[in-house]
Tab-separated table of C-alpha atoms in Angstrom:
chain	number	residue	atom	x	y	z
A	1	MET	CA	127.466	91.097	124.929
A	2	LYS	CA	124.253	91.966	123.085
A	3	ARG	CA	121.058	92.259	125.103
A	4	MET	CA	117.411	93.006	124.436
A	5	LEU	CA	115.791	95.017	127.231
A	6	ILE	CA	111.993	95.033	127.410
A	7	ASN	CA	110.438	97.571	129.775
A	8	ALA	CA	106.706	96.951	130.270
A	9	THR	CA	106.069	97.929	133.899
A	10	GLN	CA	104.386	101.218	132.984
A	11	PRO	CA	100.981	100.773	131.290
A	12	GLU	CA	101.449	104.094	129.465
A	13	GLU	CA	104.435	102.919	127.400
A	14	LEU	CA	106.179	99.805	126.140
A	15	ARG	CA	109.902	100.221	125.523
A	16	VAL	CA	112.371	97.935	123.782
A	17	ALA	CA	116.101	98.666	123.733
A	18	LEU	CA	118.926	96.767	122.069
A	19	VAL	CA	122.354	97.266	123.582
A	20	GLU	CA	125.841	95.985	122.898
A	21	GLY	CA	127.939	96.375	126.013
A	22	GLN	CA	127.110	99.898	127.174
A	23	LYS	CA	126.130	101.129	123.695
A	24	LEU	CA	122.480	101.538	122.677
A	25	TYR	CA	122.009	100.625	119.005
A	26	ASP	CA	118.222	100.399	118.662
A	27	PHE	CA	115.287	101.779	120.633
A	28	ASP	CA	111.530	101.711	120.104
A	29	ILE	CA	108.556	103.004	122.094
A	30	GLU	CA	104.873	102.222	121.764
A	31	VAL	CA	101.927	103.744	123.623
A	32	PRO	CA	99.340	100.953	124.109
A	33	SER	CA	96.493	103.429	124.576
A	34	ARG	CA	97.207	104.982	121.164
A	35	GLU	CA	96.167	102.853	118.219
A	36	GLN	CA	99.186	101.997	116.082
A	37	LYS	CA	98.360	101.713	112.389
A	38	LYS	CA	101.726	101.741	110.627
A	39	ALA	CA	102.154	98.630	108.430
A	40	ASN	CA	98.489	97.680	108.887
A	41	ILE	CA	96.778	96.548	105.688
A	42	TYR	CA	93.287	97.703	104.732
A	43	LYS	CA	90.834	97.391	101.905
A	44	GLY	CA	89.951	100.953	100.999
A	45	ILE	CA	88.024	102.883	98.385
A	46	ILE	CA	89.235	105.873	96.350
A	47	THR	CA	87.073	108.857	97.274
A	48	ARG	CA	88.880	111.684	95.497
A	49	ILE	CA	91.531	112.077	92.820
A	50	GLU	CA	93.727	115.188	92.913
A	51	PRO	CA	95.884	115.495	89.759
A	52	SER	CA	97.551	118.664	91.101
A	53	LEU	CA	98.848	116.661	94.079
A	54	GLU	CA	99.520	113.576	91.939
A	55	ALA	CA	97.599	111.613	94.534
A	56	ALA	CA	94.278	110.075	95.466
A	57	PHE	CA	92.472	110.077	98.800
A	58	VAL	CA	91.321	106.743	100.169
A	59	ASN	CA	88.694	105.874	102.757
A	60	TYR	CA	90.167	102.904	104.621
A	61	GLY	CA	87.898	103.134	107.658
A	62	ALA	CA	89.544	105.974	109.586
A	63	GLU	CA	87.873	109.304	110.264
A	64	ARG	CA	90.473	111.080	108.108
A	65	HIS	CA	91.026	109.653	104.632
A	66	GLY	CA	94.493	108.445	103.679
A	67	PHE	CA	96.838	110.010	101.105
A	68	LEU	CA	97.858	107.712	98.241
A	69	PRO	CA	100.477	109.169	95.845
A	70	PHE	CA	100.130	108.096	92.218
A	71	LYS	CA	103.656	106.628	92.373
A	72	GLU	CA	102.450	104.256	95.116
A	73	ILE	CA	99.674	102.763	92.976
A	74	ALA	CA	100.549	99.355	91.525
A	75	LEU	CA	100.057	98.804	87.787
A	76	SER	CA	97.420	96.144	88.470
A	77	TYR	CA	94.984	98.893	89.517
A	78	PHE	CA	95.214	100.777	86.207
A	79	SER	CA	92.366	100.382	83.718
A	80	LYS	CA	94.937	99.966	80.931
A	81	PRO	CA	98.739	99.720	80.704
A	82	LEU	CA	100.623	102.918	81.455
A	83	ASP	CA	102.331	104.409	78.415
A	84	PRO	CA	106.003	105.134	79.265
A	85	GLU	CA	105.594	108.559	77.645
A	86	GLN	CA	102.658	109.482	79.886
A	87	SER	CA	103.361	111.791	82.798
A	88	ARG	CA	102.528	110.668	86.310
A	89	SER	CA	99.704	113.208	86.516
A	90	GLU	CA	97.910	111.353	83.704
A	91	ILE	CA	97.441	108.357	85.997
A	92	LYS	CA	94.216	110.132	86.986
A	93	ASP	CA	92.729	108.735	83.761
A	94	LEU	CA	93.676	105.151	84.676
A	95	ILE	CA	91.966	105.002	88.092
A	96	HIS	CA	88.562	106.209	89.246
A	97	GLU	CA	86.626	107.331	92.289
A	98	GLY	CA	84.829	104.410	93.910
A	99	GLN	CA	87.625	102.002	92.968
A	100	GLU	CA	88.614	99.556	95.719
A	101	VAL	CA	92.304	99.186	96.590
A	102	VAL	CA	94.313	97.186	99.121
A	103	VAL	CA	96.605	99.615	100.922
A	104	GLN	CA	99.258	99.545	103.633
A	105	ILE	CA	99.997	102.441	105.965
A	106	GLU	CA	103.503	103.834	105.477
A	107	LYS	CA	103.201	106.814	107.835
A	108	GLU	CA	100.751	107.418	110.664
A	109	GLU	CA	98.346	110.357	110.690
A	110	ARG	CA	99.935	113.608	111.884
A	111	GLY	CA	98.074	116.734	112.899
A	112	ASN	CA	95.468	117.393	110.244
A	113	LYS	CA	97.182	115.154	107.690
A	114	GLY	CA	95.838	111.708	106.915
A	115	ALA	CA	97.997	108.598	106.875
A	116	ALA	CA	100.363	108.056	103.934
A	117	LEU	CA	99.385	104.932	102.010
A	118	THR	CA	100.857	102.577	99.427
A	119	THR	CA	99.437	99.716	97.388
A	120	TYR	CA	102.893	98.099	97.284
A	121	ILE	CA	102.470	95.713	100.197
A	122	ALA	CA	105.461	94.637	102.335
A	123	LEU	CA	105.144	91.579	104.586
A	124	ALA	CA	107.970	91.161	107.107
A	125	GLY	CA	109.076	87.745	108.317
A	126	SER	CA	111.961	86.719	110.538
A	127	TYR	CA	114.528	86.705	107.721
A	128	LEU	CA	112.744	88.063	104.642
A	129	VAL	CA	110.388	90.812	103.534
A	130	LEU	CA	107.991	89.731	100.788
A	131	MET	CA	106.828	92.345	98.269
A	132	PRO	CA	103.989	90.364	96.678
A	133	ASN	CA	103.023	92.941	94.043
A	134	ASN	CA	106.349	94.676	93.446
A	135	PRO	CA	108.740	92.558	91.363
A	136	ARG	CA	111.199	95.442	91.042
A	137	ALA	CA	111.767	95.538	94.791
A	138	GLY	CA	114.388	93.345	96.362
A	139	GLY	CA	117.931	93.064	97.565
A	140	ILE	CA	120.103	92.015	100.471
A	141	SER	CA	120.632	94.019	103.653
A	142	ARG	CA	123.674	96.296	103.427
A	143	ARG	CA	124.783	95.034	106.830
A	144	ILE	CA	125.558	91.656	105.265
A	145	GLU	CA	128.944	91.921	103.612
A	146	GLY	CA	131.700	89.916	101.965
A	147	GLU	CA	131.437	86.172	101.504
A	148	ALA	CA	128.196	85.961	103.492
A	149	ARG	CA	126.545	88.276	100.972
A	150	GLY	CA	127.597	86.075	98.063
A	151	ASP	CA	126.367	82.954	99.856
A	152	LEU	CA	122.987	84.543	100.498
A	153	ARG	CA	122.680	85.651	96.887
A	154	GLU	CA	123.089	82.010	95.810
A	155	ILE	CA	120.552	80.819	98.386
A	156	VAL	CA	117.984	83.421	97.330
A	157	ALA	CA	118.415	82.362	93.695
A	158	SER	CA	117.442	78.823	94.745
A	159	LEU	CA	114.229	79.863	96.529
A	160	ASN	CA	110.811	79.274	94.977
A	161	ILE	CA	109.722	82.892	94.555
A	162	PRO	CA	106.507	83.276	92.546
A	163	GLU	CA	106.727	85.381	89.401
A	164	GLY	CA	105.818	89.014	89.897
A	165	MET	CA	106.994	89.161	93.512
A	166	GLY	CA	110.021	90.812	95.096
A	167	LEU	CA	112.061	89.741	98.108
A	168	ILE	CA	114.228	91.689	100.553
A	169	VAL	CA	116.742	89.717	102.611
A	170	ARG	CA	117.012	91.016	106.171
A	171	THR	CA	120.157	91.196	108.276
A	172	ALA	CA	118.895	88.304	110.409
A	173	ALA	CA	119.164	86.008	107.354
A	174	GLY	CA	122.954	85.951	107.655
A	175	GLY	CA	124.145	82.398	108.272
A	176	LYS	CA	120.733	80.826	107.673
A	177	THR	CA	120.217	77.837	105.394
A	178	ALA	CA	118.139	77.659	102.230
A	179	GLU	CA	115.606	75.528	104.122
A	180	GLU	CA	115.199	78.166	106.843
A	181	LEU	CA	114.711	80.958	104.316
A	182	GLN	CA	112.272	78.880	102.251
A	183	TRP	CA	110.266	78.161	105.422
A	184	ASP	CA	110.052	81.900	106.133
A	185	LEU	CA	109.081	82.605	102.520
A	186	ASN	CA	106.371	79.923	102.597
A	187	TYR	CA	104.890	81.511	105.724
A	188	LEU	CA	104.803	84.940	104.044
A	189	LEU	CA	103.221	83.484	100.892
A	190	GLN	CA	100.500	81.859	103.000
A	191	LEU	CA	99.944	85.175	104.776
A	192	TRP	CA	99.583	86.965	101.436
A	193	GLU	CA	97.078	84.361	100.221
A	194	ALA	CA	95.038	84.911	103.393
A	195	ILE	CA	95.149	88.694	102.836
A	196	GLU	CA	93.947	88.279	99.247
A	197	ARG	CA	91.096	86.003	100.344
A	198	SER	CA	90.064	88.461	103.034
A	199	ALA	CA	90.176	91.381	100.586
A	200	LYS	CA	87.691	89.592	98.327
A	201	SER	CA	85.351	88.663	101.173
A	202	ARG	CA	83.460	91.961	101.531
A	203	PRO	CA	83.292	95.574	100.356
A	204	ALA	CA	85.663	98.304	101.545
A	205	PRO	CA	86.543	99.822	103.912
A	206	PHE	CA	87.877	97.399	106.535
A	207	LEU	CA	91.052	96.241	108.301
A	208	ILE	CA	92.586	93.132	106.734
A	209	PHE	CA	95.840	92.681	108.676
A	210	GLN	CA	97.118	94.279	111.877
A	211	GLU	CA	100.828	94.587	112.585
A	212	SER	CA	102.146	93.124	115.846
A	213	ASN	CA	102.989	95.273	118.884
A	214	VAL	CA	106.473	96.621	119.534
A	215	ILE	CA	107.583	93.622	121.627
A	216	ILE	CA	106.561	90.989	119.087
A	217	ARG	CA	108.120	93.069	116.299
A	218	ALA	CA	111.388	93.329	118.229
A	219	LEU	CA	111.531	89.570	118.707
A	220	ARG	CA	110.703	88.973	115.053
A	221	ASP	CA	113.162	91.548	113.752
A	222	HIS	CA	116.093	91.243	116.143
A	223	LEU	CA	116.067	87.906	117.980
A	224	ARG	CA	118.891	85.835	116.583
A	225	ALA	CA	121.940	83.894	117.737
A	226	ASP	CA	124.033	86.970	118.588
A	227	ILE	CA	121.510	88.183	121.212
A	228	ASP	CA	122.999	86.818	124.429
A	229	GLU	CA	120.302	87.872	126.863
A	230	ILE	CA	116.707	89.110	126.997
A	231	LEU	CA	115.658	91.011	130.116
A	232	ILE	CA	111.930	91.576	130.778
A	233	ASP	CA	110.696	93.503	133.820
A	234	ASN	CA	107.045	92.444	133.727
A	235	PRO	CA	105.784	88.898	134.541
A	236	ALA	CA	102.766	89.096	132.213
A	237	THR	CA	104.944	90.234	129.315
A	238	TYR	CA	107.453	87.479	130.114
A	239	ARG	CA	104.705	84.856	129.875
A	240	MET	CA	103.542	86.316	126.555
A	241	VAL	CA	107.056	86.238	125.113
A	242	ARG	CA	107.600	82.647	126.198
């Protein structure tokens, strides 16, 4: 029996555990009093370019500026196409200080280090992850094997994926129909359109999209037919989940 256990009685921490029988196979903790920024999307502005680090620093609204490696800058931000023979350090000539960029947080701030950023946005749905500006990204979860993997590959080929976008198929997509996956994709495309509209609405820096808390993420990422039971120890959290 697979169960999702949500512990929310202590205001200091939210805990979500996934167990199969007596075996724990996933566990996540969130501290509500500590602002969680991972996967949040911001409109930021490049404040400094450091060729020696092959990175730029971005003001996205936090006290400490974020760290954006050159390899995490999408081609659309370059002033001209990147020559294949150019080294990565030469990207400094294709971007500039004061340039606005839409970034997503990959790693939270740690100690005196700013957050690690990327311009390759990833939007997670129930069954899919949309990479709206990274056509090279994509694939099917390694946990899906055999015939089910082949079936999903055919379904994904039938989806209406806009040109220039990538798609990752999550484990939860196993056994789902083309209609269910297209519905999830349509939701993510609408979300991306809303993010683009928001990014154009005013100057940087500001928060565009905030990732859900640990409980909502767990339901989105793990709630599927093979979860037999969800146990919640807090009435207010139970009402929210319902």
